[in-house]
Amino acid sequence: MTRNEGDYMVIDHKHKNNFYKTTKVRVSNDFAIMVDPYNFVTFQDLIARNLDTRVAFDFLGQVVSTNPMKVIIENSRAIRLMNLVDEDLS
């Protein structure tokens, strides 16, 4: 277990688990509390960019089209960008 920080995170939590070849996993009891594994963003928040872009998210919608991938150079690094057109299904 280590700190969950950086430019991109899968979940919005202060810790994360790292698994290596030497990591041992065993069966455990069920958790006493339910954890919602989904982080849905409303379509309105997605359009307004009212979300933490460092954390992975999902929305109830459909990608209806894409534009070709663009590559830009930022700080001497190649960054790939793709625009998506989404449809609200919520």
PDB file of N, CA and C in Angstrom:
ATOM      1  N   MET A   1       0.845  -1.153   0.000  1.00  0.00           N
ATOM      2  CA  MET A   1       0.000   0.000   0.000  1.00  0.00           C
ATOM      3  C   MET A   1       0.904   1.234   0.000  1.00  0.00           C
ATOM      4  N   THR A   2       0.486   2.208  -0.776  1.00  0.00           N
ATOM      5  CA  THR A   2       1.246   3.445  -0.883  1.00  0.00           C
ATOM      6  C   THR A   2       0.283   4.602  -1.079  1.00  0.00           C
ATOM      7  N   ARG A   3       0.823   5.804  -1.092  1.00  0.00           N
ATOM      8  CA  ARG A   3      -0.007   6.987  -1.307  1.00  0.00           C
ATOM      9  C   ARG A   3      -0.522   7.007  -2.747  1.00  0.00           C
ATOM     10  N   ASN A   4      -1.766   7.396  -2.915  1.00  0.00           N
ATOM     11  CA  ASN A   4      -2.366   7.510  -4.240  1.00  0.00           C
ATOM     12  C   ASN A   4      -2.293   8.976  -4.652  1.00  0.00           C
ATOM     13  N   GLU A   5      -1.277   9.291  -5.430  1.00  0.00           N
ATOM     14  CA  GLU A   5      -1.099  10.673  -5.861  1.00  0.00           C
ATOM     15  C   GLU A   5      -0.443  10.678  -7.232  1.00  0.00           C
ATOM     16  N   GLY A   6      -0.570  11.766  -7.914  1.00  0.00           N
ATOM     17  CA  GLY A   6       0.040  11.872  -9.223  1.00  0.00           C
ATOM     18  C   GLY A   6      -0.882  12.537 -10.214  1.00  0.00           C
ATOM     19  N   ASP A   7      -0.476  12.519 -11.476  1.00  0.00           N
ATOM     20  CA  ASP A   7      -1.250  13.171 -12.533  1.00  0.00           C
ATOM     21  C   ASP A   7      -2.518  12.411 -12.876  1.00  0.00           C
ATOM     22  N   TYR A   8      -2.505  11.077 -12.764  1.00  0.00           N
ATOM     23  CA  TYR A   8      -3.665  10.266 -13.128  1.00  0.00           C
ATOM     24  C   TYR A   8      -3.884   9.197 -12.062  1.00  0.00           C
ATOM     25  N   MET A   9      -5.106   9.109 -11.557  1.00  0.00           N
ATOM     26  CA  MET A   9      -5.440   8.129 -10.524  1.00  0.00           C
ATOM     27  C   MET A   9      -6.703   7.378 -10.940  1.00  0.00           C
ATOM     28  N   VAL A  10      -6.761   6.101 -10.609  1.00  0.00           N
ATOM     29  CA  VAL A  10      -7.941   5.308 -10.937  1.00  0.00           C
ATOM     30  C   VAL A  10      -9.084   5.623  -9.982  1.00  0.00           C
ATOM     31  N   ILE A  11      -8.772   5.850  -8.702  1.00  0.00           N
ATOM     32  CA  ILE A  11      -9.804   6.169  -7.720  1.00  0.00           C
ATOM     33  C   ILE A  11      -9.409   7.406  -6.928  1.00  0.00           C
ATOM     34  N   ASP A  12     -10.412   8.051  -6.362  1.00  0.00           N
ATOM     35  CA  ASP A  12     -10.193   9.221  -5.516  1.00  0.00           C
ATOM     36  C   ASP A  12     -10.091   8.752  -4.064  1.00  0.00           C
ATOM     37  N   HIS A  13      -8.925   8.230  -3.710  1.00  0.00           N
ATOM     38  CA  HIS A  13      -8.665   7.731  -2.355  1.00  0.00           C
ATOM     39  C   HIS A  13      -7.214   8.029  -2.029  1.00  0.00           C
ATOM     40  N   LYS A  14      -6.912   8.232  -0.749  1.00  0.00           N
ATOM     41  CA  LYS A  14      -5.550   8.631  -0.386  1.00  0.00           C
ATOM     42  C   LYS A  14      -4.538   7.488  -0.488  1.00  0.00           C
ATOM     43  N   HIS A  15      -4.994   6.220  -0.562  1.00  0.00           N
ATOM     44  CA  HIS A  15      -4.092   5.084  -0.668  1.00  0.00           C
ATOM     45  C   HIS A  15      -4.428   4.231  -1.887  1.00  0.00           C
ATOM     46  N   LYS A  16      -3.438   3.454  -2.321  1.00  0.00           N
ATOM     47  CA  LYS A  16      -3.656   2.483  -3.395  1.00  0.00           C
ATOM     48  C   LYS A  16      -2.818   1.245  -3.110  1.00  0.00           C
ATOM     49  N   ASN A  17      -3.249   0.118  -3.640  1.00  0.00           N
ATOM     50  CA  ASN A  17      -2.509  -1.135  -3.512  1.00  0.00           C
ATOM     51  C   ASN A  17      -1.663  -1.342  -4.755  1.00  0.00           C
ATOM     52  N   ASN A  18      -0.446  -1.794  -4.548  1.00  0.00           N
ATOM     53  CA  ASN A  18       0.432  -2.162  -5.657  1.00  0.00           C
ATOM     54  C   ASN A  18       0.644  -3.671  -5.600  1.00  0.00           C
ATOM     55  N   PHE A  19       0.523  -4.336  -6.732  1.00  0.00           N
ATOM     56  CA  PHE A  19       0.724  -5.773  -6.795  1.00  0.00           C
ATOM     57  C   PHE A  19       1.984  -6.055  -7.612  1.00  0.00           C
ATOM     58  N   TYR A  20       2.856  -6.874  -7.049  1.00  0.00           N
ATOM     59  CA  TYR A  20       4.105  -7.260  -7.688  1.00  0.00           C
ATOM     60  C   TYR A  20       4.140  -8.775  -7.840  1.00  0.00           C
ATOM     61  N   LYS A  21       5.154  -9.303  -8.525  1.00  0.00           N
ATOM     62  CA  LYS A  21       5.284 -10.751  -8.683  1.00  0.00           C
ATOM     63  C   LYS A  21       5.368 -11.445  -7.329  1.00  0.00           C
ATOM     64  N   THR A  22       5.905 -10.786  -6.338  1.00  0.00           N
ATOM     65  CA  THR A  22       6.089 -11.402  -5.021  1.00  0.00           C
ATOM     66  C   THR A  22       4.918 -11.148  -4.071  1.00  0.00           C
ATOM     67  N   THR A  23       3.872 -10.420  -4.519  1.00  0.00           N
ATOM     68  CA  THR A  23       2.720 -10.136  -3.669  1.00  0.00           C
ATOM     69  C   THR A  23       1.934 -11.418  -3.418  1.00  0.00           C
ATOM     70  N   LYS A  24       1.577 -11.651  -2.152  1.00  0.00           N
ATOM     71  CA  LYS A  24       0.768 -12.805  -1.792  1.00  0.00           C
ATOM     72  C   LYS A  24      -0.646 -12.328  -1.467  1.00  0.00           C
ATOM     73  N   VAL A  25      -1.649 -13.011  -2.004  1.00  0.00           N
ATOM     74  CA  VAL A  25      -3.050 -12.659  -1.813  1.00  0.00           C
ATOM     75  C   VAL A  25      -3.752 -13.844  -1.181  1.00  0.00           C
ATOM     76  N   ARG A  26      -4.640 -13.574  -0.210  1.00  0.00           N
ATOM     77  CA  ARG A  26      -5.392 -14.653   0.416  1.00  0.00           C
ATOM     78  C   ARG A  26      -6.869 -14.273   0.483  1.00  0.00           C
ATOM     79  N   VAL A  27      -7.717 -15.253   0.641  1.00  0.00           N
ATOM     80  CA  VAL A  27      -9.149 -15.031   0.764  1.00  0.00           C
ATOM     81  C   VAL A  27      -9.415 -14.365   2.109  1.00  0.00           C
ATOM     82  N   SER A  28     -10.321 -13.391   2.107  1.00  0.00           N
ATOM     83  CA  SER A  28     -10.665 -12.703   3.351  1.00  0.00           C
ATOM     84  C   SER A  28     -12.174 -12.669   3.510  1.00  0.00           C
ATOM     85  N   ASN A  29     -12.629 -12.209   4.650  1.00  0.00           N
ATOM     86  CA  ASN A  29     -14.058 -12.056   4.899  1.00  0.00           C
ATOM     87  C   ASN A  29     -14.583 -10.880   4.095  1.00  0.00           C
ATOM     88  N   ASP A  30     -15.904 -10.874   3.862  1.00  0.00           N
ATOM     89  CA  ASP A  30     -16.527  -9.753   3.165  1.00  0.00           C
ATOM     90  C   ASP A  30     -16.357  -8.477   3.976  1.00  0.00           C
ATOM     91  N   PHE A  31     -16.342  -7.345   3.282  1.00  0.00           N
ATOM     92  CA  PHE A  31     -16.276  -6.065   3.963  1.00  0.00           C
ATOM     93  C   PHE A  31     -17.577  -5.806   4.709  1.00  0.00           C
ATOM     94  N   ALA A  32     -17.475  -5.165   5.848  1.00  0.00           N
ATOM     95  CA  ALA A  32     -18.664  -4.858   6.648  1.00  0.00           C
ATOM     96  C   ALA A  32     -19.485  -3.737   6.024  1.00  0.00           C
ATOM     97  N   ILE A  33     -18.833  -2.858   5.265  1.00  0.00           N
ATOM     98  CA  ILE A  33     -19.554  -1.746   4.637  1.00  0.00           C
ATOM     99  C   ILE A  33     -19.488  -1.910   3.122  1.00  0.00           C
ATOM    100  N   MET A  34     -20.537  -1.465   2.454  1.00  0.00           N
ATOM    101  CA  MET A  34     -20.571  -1.518   0.997  1.00  0.00           C
ATOM    102  C   MET A  34     -19.824  -0.325   0.417  1.00  0.00           C
ATOM    103  N   VAL A  35     -19.051  -0.568  -0.599  1.00  0.00           N
ATOM    104  CA  VAL A  35     -18.333   0.490  -1.294  1.00  0.00           C
ATOM    105  C   VAL A  35     -18.850   0.529  -2.723  1.00  0.00           C
ATOM    106  N   ASP A  36     -19.266   1.703  -3.189  1.00  0.00           N
ATOM    107  CA  ASP A  36     -19.734   1.846  -4.559  1.00  0.00           C
ATOM    108  C   ASP A  36     -18.515   1.942  -5.478  1.00  0.00           C
ATOM    109  N   PRO A  37     -18.314   0.970  -6.369  1.00  0.00           N
ATOM    110  CA  PRO A  37     -17.115   0.969  -7.202  1.00  0.00           C
ATOM    111  C   PRO A  37     -17.179   1.952  -8.376  1.00  0.00           C
ATOM    112  N   TYR A  38     -18.328   2.588  -8.579  1.00  0.00           N
ATOM    113  CA  TYR A  38     -18.493   3.457  -9.733  1.00  0.00           C
ATOM    114  C   TYR A  38     -18.382   4.925  -9.345  1.00  0.00           C
ATOM    115  N   ASN A  39     -17.800   5.692 -10.223  1.00  0.00           N
ATOM    116  CA  ASN A  39     -17.664   7.130 -10.017  1.00  0.00           C
ATOM    117  C   ASN A  39     -18.313   7.814 -11.227  1.00  0.00           C
ATOM    118  N   PHE A  40     -19.655   7.827 -11.250  1.00  0.00           N
ATOM    119  CA  PHE A  40     -20.358   8.414 -12.384  1.00  0.00           C
ATOM    120  C   PHE A  40     -20.364   9.935 -12.289  1.00  0.00           C
ATOM    121  N   VAL A  41     -20.132  10.577 -13.416  1.00  0.00           N
ATOM    122  CA  VAL A  41     -20.181  12.035 -13.533  1.00  0.00           C
ATOM    123  C   VAL A  41     -21.431  12.369 -14.333  1.00  0.00           C
ATOM    124  N   THR A  42     -22.165  13.390 -13.913  1.00  0.00           N
ATOM    125  CA  THR A  42     -23.337  13.774 -14.693  1.00  0.00           C
ATOM    126  C   THR A  42     -22.881  14.347 -16.031  1.00  0.00           C
ATOM    127  N   PHE A  43     -23.745  14.247 -17.008  1.00  0.00           N
ATOM    128  CA  PHE A  43     -23.410  14.774 -18.326  1.00  0.00           C
ATOM    129  C   PHE A  43     -23.173  16.282 -18.266  1.00  0.00           C
ATOM    130  N   GLN A  44     -23.954  16.977 -17.434  1.00  0.00           N
ATOM    131  CA  GLN A  44     -23.793  18.427 -17.279  1.00  0.00           C
ATOM    132  C   GLN A  44     -22.420  18.757 -16.686  1.00  0.00           C
ATOM    133  N   ASP A  45     -21.968  17.985 -15.683  1.00  0.00           N
ATOM    134  CA  ASP A  45     -20.639  18.212 -15.107  1.00  0.00           C
ATOM    135  C   ASP A  45     -19.540  17.884 -16.118  1.00  0.00           C
ATOM    136  N   LEU A  46     -19.777  16.882 -16.952  1.00  0.00           N
ATOM    137  CA  LEU A  46     -18.808  16.531 -17.985  1.00  0.00           C
ATOM    138  C   LEU A  46     -18.647  17.678 -18.980  1.00  0.00           C
ATOM    139  N   ILE A  47     -19.763  18.232 -19.452  1.00  0.00           N
ATOM    140  CA  ILE A  47     -19.722  19.337 -20.412  1.00  0.00           C
ATOM    141  C   ILE A  47     -19.069  20.572 -19.795  1.00  0.00           C
ATOM    142  N   ALA A  48     -19.395  20.834 -18.517  1.00  0.00           N
ATOM    143  CA  ALA A  48     -18.853  22.010 -17.830  1.00  0.00           C
ATOM    144  C   ALA A  48     -17.437  21.770 -17.295  1.00  0.00           C
ATOM    145  N   ARG A  49     -16.940  20.538 -17.454  1.00  0.00           N
ATOM    146  CA  ARG A  49     -15.631  20.138 -16.916  1.00  0.00           C
ATOM    147  C   ARG A  49     -15.557  20.370 -15.410  1.00  0.00           C
ATOM    148  N   ASN A  50     -16.669  20.102 -14.751  1.00  0.00           N
ATOM    149  CA  ASN A  50     -16.774  20.253 -13.306  1.00  0.00           C
ATOM    150  C   ASN A  50     -16.419  18.914 -12.658  1.00  0.00           C
ATOM    151  N   LEU A  51     -15.159  18.501 -12.817  1.00  0.00           N
ATOM    152  CA  LEU A  51     -14.698  17.228 -12.284  1.00  0.00           C
ATOM    153  C   LEU A  51     -13.190  17.261 -12.146  1.00  0.00           C
ATOM    154  N   ASP A  52     -12.665  16.364 -11.333  1.00  0.00           N
ATOM    155  CA  ASP A  52     -11.224  16.247 -11.144  1.00  0.00           C
ATOM    156  C   ASP A  52     -10.676  15.394 -12.283  1.00  0.00           C
ATOM    157  N   THR A  53      -9.989  16.014 -13.225  1.00  0.00           N
ATOM    158  CA  THR A  53      -9.513  15.297 -14.413  1.00  0.00           C
ATOM    159  C   THR A  53      -8.329  14.378 -14.109  1.00  0.00           C
ATOM    160  N   ARG A  54      -7.818  14.416 -12.889  1.00  0.00           N
ATOM    161  CA  ARG A  54      -6.740  13.499 -12.511  1.00  0.00           C
ATOM    162  C   ARG A  54      -7.268  12.120 -12.143  1.00  0.00           C
ATOM    163  N   VAL A  55      -8.586  12.014 -11.872  1.00  0.00           N
ATOM    164  CA  VAL A  55      -9.181  10.765 -11.407  1.00  0.00           C
ATOM    165  C   VAL A  55     -10.059  10.177 -12.514  1.00  0.00           C
ATOM    166  N   ALA A  56      -9.918   8.875 -12.743  1.00  0.00           N
ATOM    167  CA  ALA A  56     -10.743   8.201 -13.746  1.00  0.00           C
ATOM    168  C   ALA A  56     -12.215   8.337 -13.378  1.00  0.00           C
ATOM    169  N   PHE A  57     -13.057   8.453 -14.383  1.00  0.00           N
ATOM    170  CA  PHE A  57     -14.493   8.596 -14.147  1.00  0.00           C
ATOM    171  C   PHE A  57     -15.249   7.918 -15.277  1.00  0.00           C
ATOM    172  N   ASP A  58     -16.555   7.815 -15.083  1.00  0.00           N
ATOM    173  CA  ASP A  58     -17.424   7.266 -16.115  1.00  0.00           C
ATOM    174  C   ASP A  58     -18.695   8.106 -16.151  1.00  0.00           C
ATOM    175  N   PHE A  59     -19.403   8.062 -17.245  1.00  0.00           N
ATOM    176  CA  PHE A  59     -20.672   8.765 -17.347  1.00  0.00           C
ATOM    177  C   PHE A  59     -21.655   7.861 -18.077  1.00  0.00           C
ATOM    178  N   LEU A  60     -22.939   8.114 -17.859  1.00  0.00           N
ATOM    179  CA  LEU A  60     -23.967   7.328 -18.530  1.00  0.00           C
ATOM    180  C   LEU A  60     -24.237   7.986 -19.877  1.00  0.00           C
ATOM    181  N   GLY A  61     -23.584   7.474 -20.892  1.00  0.00           N
ATOM    182  CA  GLY A  61     -23.705   8.055 -22.216  1.00  0.00           C
ATOM    183  C   GLY A  61     -23.110   7.144 -23.255  1.00  0.00           C
ATOM    184  N   GLN A  62     -23.019   7.656 -24.456  1.00  0.00           N
ATOM    185  CA  GLN A  62     -22.520   6.880 -25.576  1.00  0.00           C
ATOM    186  C   GLN A  62     -21.631   7.761 -26.429  1.00  0.00           C
ATOM    187  N   VAL A  63     -20.502   7.224 -26.849  1.00  0.00           N
ATOM    188  CA  VAL A  63     -19.633   7.929 -27.794  1.00  0.00           C
ATOM    189  C   VAL A  63     -20.244   7.741 -29.168  1.00  0.00           C
ATOM    190  N   VAL A  64     -20.643   8.848 -29.813  1.00  0.00           N
ATOM    191  CA  VAL A  64     -21.293   8.745 -31.120  1.00  0.00           C
ATOM    192  C   VAL A  64     -20.340   9.025 -32.277  1.00  0.00           C
ATOM    193  N   SER A  65     -19.227   9.705 -31.998  1.00  0.00           N
ATOM    194  CA  SER A  65     -18.216   9.892 -33.038  1.00  0.00           C
ATOM    195  C   SER A  65     -16.902  10.323 -32.399  1.00  0.00           C
ATOM    196  N   THR A  66     -15.838  10.177 -33.157  1.00  0.00           N
ATOM    197  CA  THR A  66     -14.507  10.594 -32.714  1.00  0.00           C
ATOM    198  C   THR A  66     -13.813  11.326 -33.847  1.00  0.00           C
ATOM    199  N   ASN A  67     -12.854  12.127 -33.475  1.00  0.00           N
ATOM    200  CA  ASN A  67     -11.969  12.762 -34.459  1.00  0.00           C
ATOM    201  C   ASN A  67     -10.649  12.006 -34.457  1.00  0.00           C
ATOM    202  N   PRO A  68      -9.855  12.118 -35.504  1.00  0.00           N
ATOM    203  CA  PRO A  68      -8.567  11.422 -35.519  1.00  0.00           C
ATOM    204  C   PRO A  68      -7.681  11.870 -34.353  1.00  0.00           C
ATOM    205  N   MET A  69      -6.837  10.956 -33.901  1.00  0.00           N
ATOM    206  CA  MET A  69      -5.895  11.231 -32.820  1.00  0.00           C
ATOM    207  C   MET A  69      -4.914  12.310 -33.256  1.00  0.00           C
ATOM    208  N   LYS A  70      -4.674  13.289 -32.371  1.00  0.00           N
ATOM    209  CA  LYS A  70      -3.666  14.317 -32.608  1.00  0.00           C
ATOM    210  C   LYS A  70      -2.511  14.085 -31.652  1.00  0.00           C
ATOM    211  N   VAL A  71      -1.313  14.394 -32.088  1.00  0.00           N
ATOM    212  CA  VAL A  71      -0.144  14.321 -31.223  1.00  0.00           C
ATOM    213  C   VAL A  71       0.419  15.729 -31.113  1.00  0.00           C
ATOM    214  N   ILE A  72       0.537  16.211 -29.883  1.00  0.00           N
ATOM    215  CA  ILE A  72       1.154  17.512 -29.647  1.00  0.00           C
ATOM    216  C   ILE A  72       2.373  17.301 -28.761  1.00  0.00           C
ATOM    217  N   ILE A  73       3.294  18.225 -28.828  1.00  0.00           N
ATOM    218  CA  ILE A  73       4.494  18.157 -27.998  1.00  0.00           C
ATOM    219  C   ILE A  73       4.353  19.193 -26.885  1.00  0.00           C
ATOM    220  N   GLU A  74       4.444  18.716 -25.655  1.00  0.00           N
ATOM    221  CA  GLU A  74       4.358  19.597 -24.494  1.00  0.00           C
ATOM    222  C   GLU A  74       5.483  19.235 -23.536  1.00  0.00           C
ATOM    223  N   ASN A  75       6.320  20.210 -23.207  1.00  0.00           N
ATOM    224  CA  ASN A  75       7.476  19.962 -22.333  1.00  0.00           C
ATOM    225  C   ASN A  75       8.338  18.813 -22.858  1.00  0.00           C
ATOM    226  N   SER A  76       8.585  18.809 -24.146  1.00  0.00           N
ATOM    227  CA  SER A  76       9.413  17.803 -24.826  1.00  0.00           C
ATOM    228  C   SER A  76       8.818  16.395 -24.769  1.00  0.00           C
ATOM    229  N   ARG A  77       7.523  16.282 -24.468  1.00  0.00           N
ATOM    230  CA  ARG A  77       6.863  14.978 -24.434  1.00  0.00           C
ATOM    231  C   ARG A  77       5.721  14.955 -25.435  1.00  0.00           C
ATOM    232  N   ALA A  78       5.570  13.812 -26.114  1.00  0.00           N
ATOM    233  CA  ALA A  78       4.451  13.648 -27.046  1.00  0.00           C
ATOM    234  C   ALA A  78       3.191  13.329 -26.251  1.00  0.00           C
ATOM    235  N   ILE A  79       2.136  14.082 -26.487  1.00  0.00           N
ATOM    236  CA  ILE A  79       0.850  13.869 -25.830  1.00  0.00           C
ATOM    237  C   ILE A  79      -0.187  13.595 -26.901  1.00  0.00           C
ATOM    238  N   ARG A  80      -0.955  12.521 -26.722  1.00  0.00           N
ATOM    239  CA  ARG A  80      -1.979  12.151 -27.694  1.00  0.00           C
ATOM    240  C   ARG A  80      -3.332  12.663 -27.228  1.00  0.00           C
ATOM    241  N   LEU A  81      -4.044  13.312 -28.129  1.00  0.00           N
ATOM    242  CA  LEU A  81      -5.358  13.869 -27.828  1.00  0.00           C
ATOM    243  C   LEU A  81      -6.379  13.354 -28.832  1.00  0.00           C
ATOM    244  N   MET A  82      -7.576  13.049 -28.325  1.00  0.00           N
ATOM    245  CA  MET A  82      -8.659  12.644 -29.209  1.00  0.00           C
ATOM    246  C   MET A  82      -9.942  13.308 -28.722  1.00  0.00           C
ATOM    247  N   ASN A  83     -10.658  13.942 -29.626  1.00  0.00           N
ATOM    248  CA  ASN A  83     -11.951  14.530 -29.291  1.00  0.00           C
ATOM    249  C   ASN A  83     -13.044  13.501 -29.510  1.00  0.00           C
ATOM    250  N   LEU A  84     -13.966  13.439 -28.547  1.00  0.00           N
ATOM    251  CA  LEU A  84     -15.102  12.530 -28.620  1.00  0.00           C
ATOM    252  C   LEU A  84     -16.384  13.337 -28.632  1.00  0.00           C
ATOM    253  N   VAL A  85     -17.376  12.865 -29.361  1.00  0.00           N
ATOM    254  CA  VAL A  85     -18.721  13.442 -29.303  1.00  0.00           C
ATOM    255  C   VAL A  85     -19.570  12.414 -28.568  1.00  0.00           C
ATOM    256  N   ASP A  86     -20.162  12.843 -27.446  1.00  0.00           N
ATOM    257  CA  ASP A  86     -20.908  11.942 -26.578  1.00  0.00           C
ATOM    258  C   ASP A  86     -22.387  12.296 -26.566  1.00  0.00           C
ATOM    259  N   GLU A  87     -23.206  11.299 -26.297  1.00  0.00           N
ATOM    260  CA  GLU A  87     -24.646  11.497 -26.186  1.00  0.00           C
ATOM    261  C   GLU A  87     -25.081  11.114 -24.770  1.00  0.00           C
ATOM    262  N   ASP A  88     -25.884  11.961 -24.140  1.00  0.00           N
ATOM    263  CA  ASP A  88     -26.383  11.725 -22.786  1.00  0.00           C
ATOM    264  C   ASP A  88     -27.441  10.622 -22.806  1.00  0.00           C
ATOM    265  N   LEU A  89     -27.254   9.575 -21.997  1.00  0.00           N
ATOM    266  CA  LEU A  89     -28.218   8.486 -21.916  1.00  0.00           C
ATOM    267  C   LEU A  89     -28.821   8.352 -20.522  1.00  0.00           C
ATOM    268  N   SER A  90     -28.557   9.315 -19.657  1.00  0.00           N
ATOM    269  CA  SER A  90     -29.065   9.188 -18.274  1.00  0.00           C
ATOM    270  C   SER A  90     -30.515   9.603 -18.164  1.00  0.00           C
TER     271      SER A  90
END
